[in-house]
PDB file of N, CA and C in Angstrom:
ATOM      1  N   UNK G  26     -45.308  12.857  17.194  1.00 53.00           N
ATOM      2  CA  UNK G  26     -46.698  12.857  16.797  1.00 53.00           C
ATOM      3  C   UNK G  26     -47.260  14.248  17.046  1.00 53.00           C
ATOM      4  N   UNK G  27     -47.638  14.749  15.975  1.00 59.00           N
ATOM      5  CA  UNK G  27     -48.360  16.158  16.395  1.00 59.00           C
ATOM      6  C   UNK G  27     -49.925  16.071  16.715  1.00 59.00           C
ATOM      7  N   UNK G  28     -50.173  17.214  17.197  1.00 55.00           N
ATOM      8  CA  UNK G  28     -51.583  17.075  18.071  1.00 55.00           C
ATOM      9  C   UNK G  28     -53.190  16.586  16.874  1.00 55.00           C
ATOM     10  N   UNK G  29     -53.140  16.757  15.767  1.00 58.00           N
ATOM     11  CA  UNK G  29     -53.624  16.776  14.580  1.00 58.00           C
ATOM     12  C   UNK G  29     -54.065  15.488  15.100  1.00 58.00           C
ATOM     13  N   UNK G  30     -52.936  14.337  14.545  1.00 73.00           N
ATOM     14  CA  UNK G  30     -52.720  12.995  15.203  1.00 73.00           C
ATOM     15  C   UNK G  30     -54.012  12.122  16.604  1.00 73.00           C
ATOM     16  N   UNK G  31     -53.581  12.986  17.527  1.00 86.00           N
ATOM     17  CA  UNK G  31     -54.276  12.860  18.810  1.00 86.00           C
ATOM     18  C   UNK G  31     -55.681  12.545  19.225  1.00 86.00           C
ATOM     19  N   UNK G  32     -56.435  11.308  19.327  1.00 93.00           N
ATOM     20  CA  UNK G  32     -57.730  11.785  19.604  1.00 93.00           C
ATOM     21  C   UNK G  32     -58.382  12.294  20.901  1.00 93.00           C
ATOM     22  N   UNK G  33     -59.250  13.195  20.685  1.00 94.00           N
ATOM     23  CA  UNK G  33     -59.851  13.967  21.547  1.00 94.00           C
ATOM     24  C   UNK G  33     -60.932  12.583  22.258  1.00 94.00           C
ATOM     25  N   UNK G  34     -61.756  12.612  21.508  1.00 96.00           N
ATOM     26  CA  UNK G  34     -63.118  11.599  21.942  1.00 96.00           C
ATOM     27  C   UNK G  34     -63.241  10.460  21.474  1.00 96.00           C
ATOM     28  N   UNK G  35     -63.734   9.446  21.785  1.00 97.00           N
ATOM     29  CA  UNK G  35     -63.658   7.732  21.443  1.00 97.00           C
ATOM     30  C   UNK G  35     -64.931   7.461  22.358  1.00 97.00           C
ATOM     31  N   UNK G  36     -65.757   6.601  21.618  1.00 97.00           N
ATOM     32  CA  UNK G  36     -67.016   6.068  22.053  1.00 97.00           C
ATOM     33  C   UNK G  36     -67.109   4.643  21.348  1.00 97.00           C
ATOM     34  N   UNK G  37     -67.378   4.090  21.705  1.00 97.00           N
ATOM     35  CA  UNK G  37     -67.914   2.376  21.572  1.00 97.00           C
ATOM     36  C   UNK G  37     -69.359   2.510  20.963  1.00 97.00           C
ATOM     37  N   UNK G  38     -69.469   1.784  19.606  1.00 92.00           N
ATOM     38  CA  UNK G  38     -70.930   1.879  19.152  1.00 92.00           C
ATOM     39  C   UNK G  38     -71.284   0.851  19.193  1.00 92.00           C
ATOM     40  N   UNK G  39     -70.283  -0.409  18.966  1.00 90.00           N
ATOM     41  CA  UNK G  39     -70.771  -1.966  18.374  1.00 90.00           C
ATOM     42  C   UNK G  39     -69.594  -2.979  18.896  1.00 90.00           C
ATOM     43  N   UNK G  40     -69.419  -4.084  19.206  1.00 93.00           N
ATOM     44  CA  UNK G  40     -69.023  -4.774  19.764  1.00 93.00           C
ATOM     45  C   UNK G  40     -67.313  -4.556  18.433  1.00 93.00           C
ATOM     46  N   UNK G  41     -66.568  -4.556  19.226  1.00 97.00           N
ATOM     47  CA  UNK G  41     -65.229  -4.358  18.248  1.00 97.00           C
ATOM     48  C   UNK G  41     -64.919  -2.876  17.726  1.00 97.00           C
ATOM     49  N   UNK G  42     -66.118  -2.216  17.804  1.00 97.00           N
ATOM     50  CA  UNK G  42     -66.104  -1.209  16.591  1.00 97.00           C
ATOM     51  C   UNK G  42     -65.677   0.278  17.641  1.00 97.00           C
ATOM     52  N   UNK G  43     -65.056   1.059  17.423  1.00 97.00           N
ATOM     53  CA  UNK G  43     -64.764   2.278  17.941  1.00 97.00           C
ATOM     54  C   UNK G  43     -65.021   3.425  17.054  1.00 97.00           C
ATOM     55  N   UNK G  44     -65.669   4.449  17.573  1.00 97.00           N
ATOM     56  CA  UNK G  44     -65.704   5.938  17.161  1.00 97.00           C
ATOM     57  C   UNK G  44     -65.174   6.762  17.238  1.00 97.00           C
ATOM     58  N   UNK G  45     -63.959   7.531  16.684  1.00 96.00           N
ATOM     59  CA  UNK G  45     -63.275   8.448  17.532  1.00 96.00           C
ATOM     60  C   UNK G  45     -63.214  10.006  16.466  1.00 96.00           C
ATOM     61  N   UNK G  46     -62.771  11.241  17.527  1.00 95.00           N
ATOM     62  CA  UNK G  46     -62.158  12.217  16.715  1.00 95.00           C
ATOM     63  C   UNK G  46     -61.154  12.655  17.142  1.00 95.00           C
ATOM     64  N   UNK G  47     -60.892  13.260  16.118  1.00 92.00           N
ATOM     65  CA  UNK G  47     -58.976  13.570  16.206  1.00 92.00           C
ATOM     66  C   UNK G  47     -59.638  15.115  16.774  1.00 92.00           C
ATOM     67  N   UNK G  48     -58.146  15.424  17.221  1.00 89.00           N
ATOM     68  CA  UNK G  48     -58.047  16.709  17.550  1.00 89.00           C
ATOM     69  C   UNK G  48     -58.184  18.070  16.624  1.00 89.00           C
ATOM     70  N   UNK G  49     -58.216  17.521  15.466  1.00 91.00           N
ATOM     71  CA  UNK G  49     -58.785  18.473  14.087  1.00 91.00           C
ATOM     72  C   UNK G  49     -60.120  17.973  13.523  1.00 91.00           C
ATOM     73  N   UNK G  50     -60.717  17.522  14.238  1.00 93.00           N
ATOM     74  CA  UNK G  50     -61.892  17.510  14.022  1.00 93.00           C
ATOM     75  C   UNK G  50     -62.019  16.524  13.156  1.00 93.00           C
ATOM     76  N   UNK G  51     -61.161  15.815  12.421  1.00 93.00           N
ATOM     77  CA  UNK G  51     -61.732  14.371  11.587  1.00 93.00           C
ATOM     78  C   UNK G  51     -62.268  13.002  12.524  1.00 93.00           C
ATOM     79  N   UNK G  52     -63.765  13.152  11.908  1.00 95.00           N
ATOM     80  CA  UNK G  52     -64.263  11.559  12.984  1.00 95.00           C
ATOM     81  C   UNK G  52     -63.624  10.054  11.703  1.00 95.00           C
ATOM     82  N   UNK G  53     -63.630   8.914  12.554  1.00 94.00           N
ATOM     83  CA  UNK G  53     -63.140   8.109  11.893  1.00 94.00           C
ATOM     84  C   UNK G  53     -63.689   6.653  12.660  1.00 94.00           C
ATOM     85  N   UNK G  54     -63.917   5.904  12.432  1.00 96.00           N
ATOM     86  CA  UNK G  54     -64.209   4.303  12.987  1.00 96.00           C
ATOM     87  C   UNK G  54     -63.354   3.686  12.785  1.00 96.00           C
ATOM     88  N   UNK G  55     -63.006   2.993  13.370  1.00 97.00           N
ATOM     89  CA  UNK G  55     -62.262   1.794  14.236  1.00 97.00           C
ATOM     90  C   UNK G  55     -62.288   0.714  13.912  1.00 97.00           C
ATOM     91  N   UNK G  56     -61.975  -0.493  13.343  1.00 97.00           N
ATOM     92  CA  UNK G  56     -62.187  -1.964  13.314  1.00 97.00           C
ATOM     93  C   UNK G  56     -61.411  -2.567  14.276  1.00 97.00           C
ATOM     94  N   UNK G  57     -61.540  -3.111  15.241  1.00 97.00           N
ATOM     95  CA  UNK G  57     -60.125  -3.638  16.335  1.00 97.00           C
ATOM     96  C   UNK G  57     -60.919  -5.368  16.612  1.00 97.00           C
ATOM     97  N   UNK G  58     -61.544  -6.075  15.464  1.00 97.00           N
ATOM     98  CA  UNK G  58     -61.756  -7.328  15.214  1.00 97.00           C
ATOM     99  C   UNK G  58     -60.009  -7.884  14.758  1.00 97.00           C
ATOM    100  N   UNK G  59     -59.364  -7.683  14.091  1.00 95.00           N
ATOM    101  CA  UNK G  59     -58.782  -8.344  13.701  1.00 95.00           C
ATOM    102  C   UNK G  59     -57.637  -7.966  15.348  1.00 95.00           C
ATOM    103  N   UNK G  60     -57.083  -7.424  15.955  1.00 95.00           N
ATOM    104  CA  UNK G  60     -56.670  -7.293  17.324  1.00 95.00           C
ATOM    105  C   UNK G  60     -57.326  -8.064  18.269  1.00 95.00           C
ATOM    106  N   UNK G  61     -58.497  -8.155  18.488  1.00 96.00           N
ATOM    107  CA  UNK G  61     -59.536  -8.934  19.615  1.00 96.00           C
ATOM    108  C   UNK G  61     -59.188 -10.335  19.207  1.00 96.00           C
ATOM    109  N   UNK G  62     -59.549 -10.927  18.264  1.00 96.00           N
ATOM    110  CA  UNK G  62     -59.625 -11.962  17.318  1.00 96.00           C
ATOM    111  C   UNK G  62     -58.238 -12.446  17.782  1.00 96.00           C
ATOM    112  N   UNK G  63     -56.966 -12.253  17.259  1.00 96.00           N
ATOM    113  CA  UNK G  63     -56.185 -12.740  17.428  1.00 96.00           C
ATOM    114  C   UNK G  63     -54.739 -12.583  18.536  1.00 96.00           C
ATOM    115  N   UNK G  64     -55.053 -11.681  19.362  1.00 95.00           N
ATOM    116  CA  UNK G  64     -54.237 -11.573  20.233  1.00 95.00           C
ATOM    117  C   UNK G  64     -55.166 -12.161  21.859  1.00 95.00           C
ATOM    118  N   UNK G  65     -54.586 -12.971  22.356  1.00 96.00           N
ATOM    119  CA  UNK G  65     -55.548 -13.579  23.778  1.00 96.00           C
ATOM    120  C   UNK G  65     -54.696 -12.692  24.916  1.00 96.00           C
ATOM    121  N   UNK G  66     -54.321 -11.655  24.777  1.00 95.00           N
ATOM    122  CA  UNK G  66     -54.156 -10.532  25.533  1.00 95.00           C
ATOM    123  C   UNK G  66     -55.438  -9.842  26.094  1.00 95.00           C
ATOM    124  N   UNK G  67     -55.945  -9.467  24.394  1.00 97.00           N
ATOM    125  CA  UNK G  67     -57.592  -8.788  24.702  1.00 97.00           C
ATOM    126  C   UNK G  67     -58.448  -9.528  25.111  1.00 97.00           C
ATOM    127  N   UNK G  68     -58.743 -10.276  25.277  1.00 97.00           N
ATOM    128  CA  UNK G  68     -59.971 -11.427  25.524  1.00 97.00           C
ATOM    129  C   UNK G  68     -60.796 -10.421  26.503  1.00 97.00           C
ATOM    130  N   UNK G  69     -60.851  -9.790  26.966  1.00 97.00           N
ATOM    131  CA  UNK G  69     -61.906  -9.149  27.902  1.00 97.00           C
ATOM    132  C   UNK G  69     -62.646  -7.962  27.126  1.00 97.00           C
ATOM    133  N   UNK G  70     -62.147  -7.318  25.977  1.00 97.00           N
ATOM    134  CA  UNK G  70     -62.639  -6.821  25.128  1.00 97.00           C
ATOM    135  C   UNK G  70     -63.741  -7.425  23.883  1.00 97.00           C
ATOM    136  N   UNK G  71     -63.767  -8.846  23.973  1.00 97.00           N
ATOM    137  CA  UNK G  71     -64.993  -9.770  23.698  1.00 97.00           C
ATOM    138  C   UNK G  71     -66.344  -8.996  24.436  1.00 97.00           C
ATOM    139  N   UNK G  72     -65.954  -8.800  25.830  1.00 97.00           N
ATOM    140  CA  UNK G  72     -67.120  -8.681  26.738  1.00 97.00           C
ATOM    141  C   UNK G  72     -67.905  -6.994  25.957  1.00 97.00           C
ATOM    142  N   UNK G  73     -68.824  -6.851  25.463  1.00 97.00           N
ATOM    143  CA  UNK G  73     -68.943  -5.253  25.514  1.00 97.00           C
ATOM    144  C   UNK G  73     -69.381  -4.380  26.240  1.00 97.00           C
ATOM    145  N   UNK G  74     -69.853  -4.837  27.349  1.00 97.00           N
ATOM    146  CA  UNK G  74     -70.249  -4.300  28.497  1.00 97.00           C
ATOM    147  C   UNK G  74     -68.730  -3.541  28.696  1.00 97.00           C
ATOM    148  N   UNK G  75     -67.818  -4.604  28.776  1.00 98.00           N
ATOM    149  CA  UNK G  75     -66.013  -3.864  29.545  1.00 98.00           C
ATOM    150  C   UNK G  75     -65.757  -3.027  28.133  1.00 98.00           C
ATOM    151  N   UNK G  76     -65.908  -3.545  27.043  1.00 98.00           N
ATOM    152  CA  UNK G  76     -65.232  -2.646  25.969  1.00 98.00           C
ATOM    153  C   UNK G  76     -65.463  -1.181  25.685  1.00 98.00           C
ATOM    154  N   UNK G  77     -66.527  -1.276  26.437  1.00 97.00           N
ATOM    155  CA  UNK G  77     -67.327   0.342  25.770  1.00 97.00           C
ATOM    156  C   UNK G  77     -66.783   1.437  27.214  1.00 97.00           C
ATOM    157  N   UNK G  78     -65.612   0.685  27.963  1.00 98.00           N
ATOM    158  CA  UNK G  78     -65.281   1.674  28.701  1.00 98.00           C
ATOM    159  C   UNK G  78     -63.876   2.130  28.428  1.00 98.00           C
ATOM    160  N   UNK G  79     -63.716   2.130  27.009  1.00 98.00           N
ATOM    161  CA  UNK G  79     -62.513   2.790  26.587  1.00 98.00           C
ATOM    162  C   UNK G  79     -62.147   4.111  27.347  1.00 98.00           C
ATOM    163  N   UNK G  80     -60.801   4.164  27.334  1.00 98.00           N
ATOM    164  CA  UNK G  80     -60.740   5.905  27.584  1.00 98.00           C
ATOM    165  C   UNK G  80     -59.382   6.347  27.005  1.00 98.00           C
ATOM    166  N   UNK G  81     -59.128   7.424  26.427  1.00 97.00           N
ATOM    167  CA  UNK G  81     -57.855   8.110  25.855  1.00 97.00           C
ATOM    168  C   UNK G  81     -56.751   8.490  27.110  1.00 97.00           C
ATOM    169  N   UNK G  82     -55.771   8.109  26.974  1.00 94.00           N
ATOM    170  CA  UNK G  82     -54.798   8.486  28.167  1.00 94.00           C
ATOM    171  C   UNK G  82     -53.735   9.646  27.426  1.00 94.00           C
ATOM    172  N   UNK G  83     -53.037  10.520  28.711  1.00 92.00           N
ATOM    173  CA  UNK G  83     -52.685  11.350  28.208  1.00 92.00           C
ATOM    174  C   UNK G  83     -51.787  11.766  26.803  1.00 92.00           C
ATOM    175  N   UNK G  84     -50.809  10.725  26.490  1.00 89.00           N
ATOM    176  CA  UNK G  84     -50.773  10.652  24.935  1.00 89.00           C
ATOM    177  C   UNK G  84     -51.397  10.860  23.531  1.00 89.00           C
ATOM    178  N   UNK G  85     -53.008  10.646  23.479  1.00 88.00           N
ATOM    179  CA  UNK G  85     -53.525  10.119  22.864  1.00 88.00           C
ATOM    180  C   UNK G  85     -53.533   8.608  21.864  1.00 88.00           C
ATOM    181  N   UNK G  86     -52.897   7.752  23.499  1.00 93.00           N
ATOM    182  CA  UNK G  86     -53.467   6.103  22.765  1.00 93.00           C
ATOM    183  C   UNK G  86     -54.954   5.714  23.349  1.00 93.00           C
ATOM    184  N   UNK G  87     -55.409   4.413  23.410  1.00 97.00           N
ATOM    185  CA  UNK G  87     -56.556   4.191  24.576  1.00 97.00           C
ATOM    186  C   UNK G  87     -56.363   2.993  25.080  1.00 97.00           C
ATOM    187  N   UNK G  88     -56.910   2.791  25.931  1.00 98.00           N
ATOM    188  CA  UNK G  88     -56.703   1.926  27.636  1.00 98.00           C
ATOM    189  C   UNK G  88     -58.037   1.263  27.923  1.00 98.00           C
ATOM    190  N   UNK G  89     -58.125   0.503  28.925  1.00 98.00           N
ATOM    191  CA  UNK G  89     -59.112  -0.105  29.382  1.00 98.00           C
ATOM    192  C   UNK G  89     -58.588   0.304  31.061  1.00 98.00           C
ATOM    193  N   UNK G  90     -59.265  -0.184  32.127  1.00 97.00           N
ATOM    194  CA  UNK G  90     -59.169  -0.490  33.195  1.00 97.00           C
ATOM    195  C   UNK G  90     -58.729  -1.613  33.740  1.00 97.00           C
ATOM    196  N   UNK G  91     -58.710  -3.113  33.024  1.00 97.00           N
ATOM    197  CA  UNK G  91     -57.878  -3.978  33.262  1.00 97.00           C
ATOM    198  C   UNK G  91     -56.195  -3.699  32.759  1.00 97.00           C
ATOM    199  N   UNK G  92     -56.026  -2.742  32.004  1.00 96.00           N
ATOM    200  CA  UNK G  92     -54.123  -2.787  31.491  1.00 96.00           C
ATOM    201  C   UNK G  92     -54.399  -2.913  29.849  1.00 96.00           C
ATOM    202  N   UNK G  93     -55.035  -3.742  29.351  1.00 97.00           N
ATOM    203  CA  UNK G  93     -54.951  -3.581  27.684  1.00 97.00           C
ATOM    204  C   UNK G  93     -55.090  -1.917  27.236  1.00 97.00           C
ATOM    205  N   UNK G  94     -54.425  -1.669  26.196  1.00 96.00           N
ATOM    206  CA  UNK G  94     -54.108  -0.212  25.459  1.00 96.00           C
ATOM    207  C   UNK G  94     -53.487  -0.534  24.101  1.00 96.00           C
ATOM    208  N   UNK G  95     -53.806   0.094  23.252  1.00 95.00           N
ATOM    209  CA  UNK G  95     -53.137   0.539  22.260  1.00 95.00           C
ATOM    210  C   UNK G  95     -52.629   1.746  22.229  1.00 95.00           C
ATOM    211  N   UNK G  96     -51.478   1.819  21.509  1.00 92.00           N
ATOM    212  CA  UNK G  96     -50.359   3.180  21.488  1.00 92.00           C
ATOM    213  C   UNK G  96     -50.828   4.014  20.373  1.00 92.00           C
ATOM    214  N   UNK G  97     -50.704   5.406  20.477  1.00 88.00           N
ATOM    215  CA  UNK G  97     -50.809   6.405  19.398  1.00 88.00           C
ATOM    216  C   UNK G  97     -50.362   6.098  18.191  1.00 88.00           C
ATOM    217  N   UNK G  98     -49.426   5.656  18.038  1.00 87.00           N
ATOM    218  CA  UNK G  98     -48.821   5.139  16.628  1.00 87.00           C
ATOM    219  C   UNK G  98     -49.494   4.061  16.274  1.00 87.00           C
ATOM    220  N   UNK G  99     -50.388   2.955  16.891  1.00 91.00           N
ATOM    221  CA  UNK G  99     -50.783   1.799  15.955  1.00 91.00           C
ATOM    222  C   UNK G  99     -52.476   1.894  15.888  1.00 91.00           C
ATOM    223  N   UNK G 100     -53.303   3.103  16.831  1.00 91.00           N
ATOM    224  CA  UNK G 100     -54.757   3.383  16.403  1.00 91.00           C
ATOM    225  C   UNK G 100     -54.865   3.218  15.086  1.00 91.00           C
ATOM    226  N   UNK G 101     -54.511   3.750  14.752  1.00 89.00           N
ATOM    227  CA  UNK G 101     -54.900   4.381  12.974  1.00 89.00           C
ATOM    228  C   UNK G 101     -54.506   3.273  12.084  1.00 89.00           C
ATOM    229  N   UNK G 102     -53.918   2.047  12.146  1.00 91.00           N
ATOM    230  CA  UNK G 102     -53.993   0.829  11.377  1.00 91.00           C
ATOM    231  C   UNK G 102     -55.310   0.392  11.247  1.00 91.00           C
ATOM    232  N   UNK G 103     -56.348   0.257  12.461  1.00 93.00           N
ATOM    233  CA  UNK G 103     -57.615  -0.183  12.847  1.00 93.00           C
ATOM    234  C   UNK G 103     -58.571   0.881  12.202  1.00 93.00           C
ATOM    235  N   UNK G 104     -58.188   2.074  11.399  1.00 92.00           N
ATOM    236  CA  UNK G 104     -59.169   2.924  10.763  1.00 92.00           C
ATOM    237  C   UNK G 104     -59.841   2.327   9.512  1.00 92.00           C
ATOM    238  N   UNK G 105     -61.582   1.982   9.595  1.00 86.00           N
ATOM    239  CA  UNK G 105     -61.672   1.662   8.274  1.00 86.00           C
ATOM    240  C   UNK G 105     -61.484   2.426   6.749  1.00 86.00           C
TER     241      UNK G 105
END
């Protein structure tokens, strides 16, 4: 994965919904309803109080503080 790839920043606007930019400067939104929805892994990402504390780990995938993450390679399915 080259750094292009990578996001720099990710912010939470709306319950499900993510904001992010890549490391070249393209911003892009997020849909991660159909992930929340059907995997009972996430279930704490319902909450948006917990969701909006995303954070990018050194890879560029993102994480929560309970253990849920998505990997660099499957963000960008969730791009609308």
């Amino acid at each position: 994965m080259n750094s292009a790839t990578k996001i720099s920043q990710v912010r939470a606007q709306a319950p499900y919904t993510l904001y992010v930019t890549k490391q070249d400067g393209q911003e892009m939104e997020l849909d991660l309803t159909p992930l929340i929805e059907t995997r009972e892994v996430f279930w704490r990402l319902k909450n948006f109080r917990y969701f909006r504390h995303v954070k990018i780990d050194p890879l560029g995938g993102l994480y929560w503080s309970e253990g849920e993450d998505i990997s660099p390679t499957k963000i960008f399915h969730y791009a609308k």
